[in-house]
XYZ file of N, CA and C in Angstrom:
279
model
N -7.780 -23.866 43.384
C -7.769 -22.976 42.238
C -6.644 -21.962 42.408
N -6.386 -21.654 41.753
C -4.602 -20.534 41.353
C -5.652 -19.293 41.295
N -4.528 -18.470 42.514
C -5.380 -17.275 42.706
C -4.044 -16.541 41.509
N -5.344 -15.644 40.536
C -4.296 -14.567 39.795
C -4.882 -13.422 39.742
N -3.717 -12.271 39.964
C -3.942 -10.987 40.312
C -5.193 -10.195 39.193
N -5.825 -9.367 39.591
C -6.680 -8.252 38.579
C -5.605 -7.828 37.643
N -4.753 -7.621 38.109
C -3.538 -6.978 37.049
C -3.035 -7.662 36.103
N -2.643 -9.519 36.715
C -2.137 -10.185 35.556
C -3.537 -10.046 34.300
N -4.642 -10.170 34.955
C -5.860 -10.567 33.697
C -5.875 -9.579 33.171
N -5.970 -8.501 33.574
C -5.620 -7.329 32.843
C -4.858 -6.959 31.932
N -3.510 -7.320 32.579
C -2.321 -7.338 31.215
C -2.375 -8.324 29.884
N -3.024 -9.633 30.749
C -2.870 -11.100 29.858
C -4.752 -10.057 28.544
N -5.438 -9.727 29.279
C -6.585 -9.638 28.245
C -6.142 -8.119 27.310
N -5.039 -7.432 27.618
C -4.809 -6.762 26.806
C -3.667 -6.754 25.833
N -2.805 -7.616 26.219
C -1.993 -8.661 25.009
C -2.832 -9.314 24.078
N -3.941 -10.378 23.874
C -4.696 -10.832 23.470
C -5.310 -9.891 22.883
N -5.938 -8.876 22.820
C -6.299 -8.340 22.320
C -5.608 -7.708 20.783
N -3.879 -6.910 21.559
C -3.257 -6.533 20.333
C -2.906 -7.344 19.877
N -2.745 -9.111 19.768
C -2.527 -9.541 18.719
C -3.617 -10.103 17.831
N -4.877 -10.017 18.539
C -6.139 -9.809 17.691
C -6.092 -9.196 16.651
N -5.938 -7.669 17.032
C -6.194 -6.661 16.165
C -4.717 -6.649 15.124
N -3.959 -7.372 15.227
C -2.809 -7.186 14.732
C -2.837 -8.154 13.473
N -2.973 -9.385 13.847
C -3.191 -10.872 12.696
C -3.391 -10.349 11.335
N -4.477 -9.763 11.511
C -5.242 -9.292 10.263
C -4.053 -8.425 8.745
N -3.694 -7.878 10.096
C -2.742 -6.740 9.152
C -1.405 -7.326 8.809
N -0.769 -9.079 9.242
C -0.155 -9.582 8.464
C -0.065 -10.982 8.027
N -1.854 -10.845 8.189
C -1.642 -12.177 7.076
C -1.783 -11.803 5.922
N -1.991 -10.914 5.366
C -1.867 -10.650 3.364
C -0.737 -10.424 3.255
N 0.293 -10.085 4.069
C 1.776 -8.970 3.464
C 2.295 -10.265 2.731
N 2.994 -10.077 1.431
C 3.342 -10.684 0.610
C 4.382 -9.766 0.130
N 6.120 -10.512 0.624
C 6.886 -9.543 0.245
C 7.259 -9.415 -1.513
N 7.045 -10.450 -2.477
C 6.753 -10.015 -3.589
C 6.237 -9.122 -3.915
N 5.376 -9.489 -4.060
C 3.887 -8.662 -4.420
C 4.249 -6.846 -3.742
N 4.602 -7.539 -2.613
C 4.375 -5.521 -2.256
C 5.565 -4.727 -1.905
N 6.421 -5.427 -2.663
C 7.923 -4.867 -3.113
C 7.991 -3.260 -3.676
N 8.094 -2.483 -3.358
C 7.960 -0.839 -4.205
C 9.079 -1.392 -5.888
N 10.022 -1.979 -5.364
C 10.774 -2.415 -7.099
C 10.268 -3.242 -7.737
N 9.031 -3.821 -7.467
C 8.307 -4.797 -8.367
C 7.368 -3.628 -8.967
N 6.536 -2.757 -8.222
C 5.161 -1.684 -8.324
C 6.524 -0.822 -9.697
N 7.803 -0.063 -9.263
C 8.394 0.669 -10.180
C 8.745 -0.285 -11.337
N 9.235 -0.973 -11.676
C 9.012 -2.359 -12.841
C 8.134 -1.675 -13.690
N 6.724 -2.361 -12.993
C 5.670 -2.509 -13.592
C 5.094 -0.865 -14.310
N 5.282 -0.030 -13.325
C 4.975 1.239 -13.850
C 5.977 1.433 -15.528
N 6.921 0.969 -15.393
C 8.044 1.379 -16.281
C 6.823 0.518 -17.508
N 6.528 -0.997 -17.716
C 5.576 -1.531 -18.448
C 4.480 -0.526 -18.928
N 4.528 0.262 -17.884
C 3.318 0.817 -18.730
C 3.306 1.777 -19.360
N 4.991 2.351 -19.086
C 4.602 3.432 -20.148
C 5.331 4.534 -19.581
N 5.196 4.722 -17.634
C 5.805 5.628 -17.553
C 7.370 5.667 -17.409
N 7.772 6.738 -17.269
C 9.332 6.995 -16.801
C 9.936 7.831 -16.068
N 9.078 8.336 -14.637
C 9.498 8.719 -13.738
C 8.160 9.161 -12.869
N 8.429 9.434 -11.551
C 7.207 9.535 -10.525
C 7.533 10.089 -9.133
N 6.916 10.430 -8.544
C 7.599 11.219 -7.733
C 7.450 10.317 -6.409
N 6.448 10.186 -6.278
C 6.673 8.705 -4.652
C 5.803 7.257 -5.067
N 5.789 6.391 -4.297
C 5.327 5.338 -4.689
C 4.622 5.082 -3.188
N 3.396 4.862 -2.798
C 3.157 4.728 -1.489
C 2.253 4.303 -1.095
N 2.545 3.244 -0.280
C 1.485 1.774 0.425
C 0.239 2.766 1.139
N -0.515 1.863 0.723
C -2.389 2.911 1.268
C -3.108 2.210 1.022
N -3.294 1.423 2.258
C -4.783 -0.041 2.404
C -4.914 -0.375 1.426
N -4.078 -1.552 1.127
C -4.146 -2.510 -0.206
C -4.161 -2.102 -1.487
N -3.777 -1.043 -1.423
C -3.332 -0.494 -2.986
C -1.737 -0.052 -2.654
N -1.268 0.573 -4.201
C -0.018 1.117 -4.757
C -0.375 2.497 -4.778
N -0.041 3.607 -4.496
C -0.685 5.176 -4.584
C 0.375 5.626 -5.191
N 0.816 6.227 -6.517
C 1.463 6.809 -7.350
C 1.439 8.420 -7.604
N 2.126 9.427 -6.850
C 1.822 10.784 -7.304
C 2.906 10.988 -8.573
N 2.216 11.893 -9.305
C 3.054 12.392 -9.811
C 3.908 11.523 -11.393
N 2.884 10.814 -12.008
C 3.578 9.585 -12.690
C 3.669 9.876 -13.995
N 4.895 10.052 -14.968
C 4.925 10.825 -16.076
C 5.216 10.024 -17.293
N 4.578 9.964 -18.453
C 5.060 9.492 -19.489
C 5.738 10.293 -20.131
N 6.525 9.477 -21.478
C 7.281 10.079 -22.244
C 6.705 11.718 -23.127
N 5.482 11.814 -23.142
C 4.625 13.332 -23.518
C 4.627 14.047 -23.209
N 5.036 13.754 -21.352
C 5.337 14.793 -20.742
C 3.599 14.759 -19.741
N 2.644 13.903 -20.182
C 1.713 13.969 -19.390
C 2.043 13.154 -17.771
N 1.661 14.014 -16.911
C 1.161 13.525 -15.575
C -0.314 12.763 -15.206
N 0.060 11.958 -14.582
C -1.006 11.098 -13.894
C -0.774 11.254 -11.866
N -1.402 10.639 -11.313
C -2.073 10.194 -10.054
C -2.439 8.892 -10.319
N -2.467 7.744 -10.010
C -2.930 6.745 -10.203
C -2.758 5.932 -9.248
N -3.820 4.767 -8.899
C -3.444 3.384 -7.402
C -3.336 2.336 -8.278
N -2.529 1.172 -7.865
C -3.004 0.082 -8.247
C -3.104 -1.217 -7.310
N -3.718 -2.008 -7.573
C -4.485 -3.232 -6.776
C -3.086 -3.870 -6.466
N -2.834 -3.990 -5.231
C -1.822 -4.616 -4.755
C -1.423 -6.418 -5.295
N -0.539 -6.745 -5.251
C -1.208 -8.432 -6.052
C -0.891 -8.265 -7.789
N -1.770 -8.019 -8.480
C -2.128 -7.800 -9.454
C -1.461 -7.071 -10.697
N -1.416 -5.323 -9.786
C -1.287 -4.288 -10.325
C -1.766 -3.560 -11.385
N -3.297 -4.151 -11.005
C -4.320 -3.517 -12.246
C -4.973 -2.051 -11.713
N -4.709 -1.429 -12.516
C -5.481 0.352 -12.567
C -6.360 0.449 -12.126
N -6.395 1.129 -10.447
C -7.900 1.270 -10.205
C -8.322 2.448 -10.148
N -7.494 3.453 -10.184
C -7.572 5.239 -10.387
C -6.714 5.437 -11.356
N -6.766 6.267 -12.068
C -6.516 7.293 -13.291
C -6.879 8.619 -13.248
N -6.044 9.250 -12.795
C -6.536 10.977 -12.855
C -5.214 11.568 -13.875
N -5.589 12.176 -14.636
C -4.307 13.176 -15.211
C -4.168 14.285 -14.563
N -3.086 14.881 -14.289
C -2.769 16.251 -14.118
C -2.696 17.206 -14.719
N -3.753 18.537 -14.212
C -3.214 19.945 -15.112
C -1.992 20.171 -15.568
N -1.300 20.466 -16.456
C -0.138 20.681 -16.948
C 0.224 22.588 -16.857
């Protein structure tokens, strides 16, 4: 039997591990889909015309600051994939 050190199993069971915990977080990435110039596109579809950041947050789109032509502000996420509305908040003006 192959003698191996406490240290190699050690190192070898904590490699294994981070790519455990890692898999997860890129098997959905879909560089379409989660393009920030596909998410600004689509915002433009809907209406608005300017925003202040656009920003990835566990499987959604997080939008501060998102303004239509009225001059109204929104906050809004949308479903990554998709890009269907899953928050809607307006802003005090």
């Amino acid at each position: 039997m192959i003698e191996v050190s406490r240290f190699a199993r050690r190192a070898f069971a904590v490699a294994a591990m981070a790519f455990a915990m890692s898999a997860p977080v890129l098997a959905g990435h879909d560089v379409v889909r989660d393009d920030p110039g596909v998410v600004s596109e689509r915002l433009n579809r809907m209406g608005f015309i300017s925003w202040r950041y656009v920003k990835w947050d566990h499987g959604y789109w997080k939008i501060e600051d998102a303004r239509r032509e009225n001059g109204h502000r929104y906050d809004l996420k949308l479903e990554a994939g998709t890009f269907d509305i899953v928050h809607l908040k307006r802003d005090r003006d």
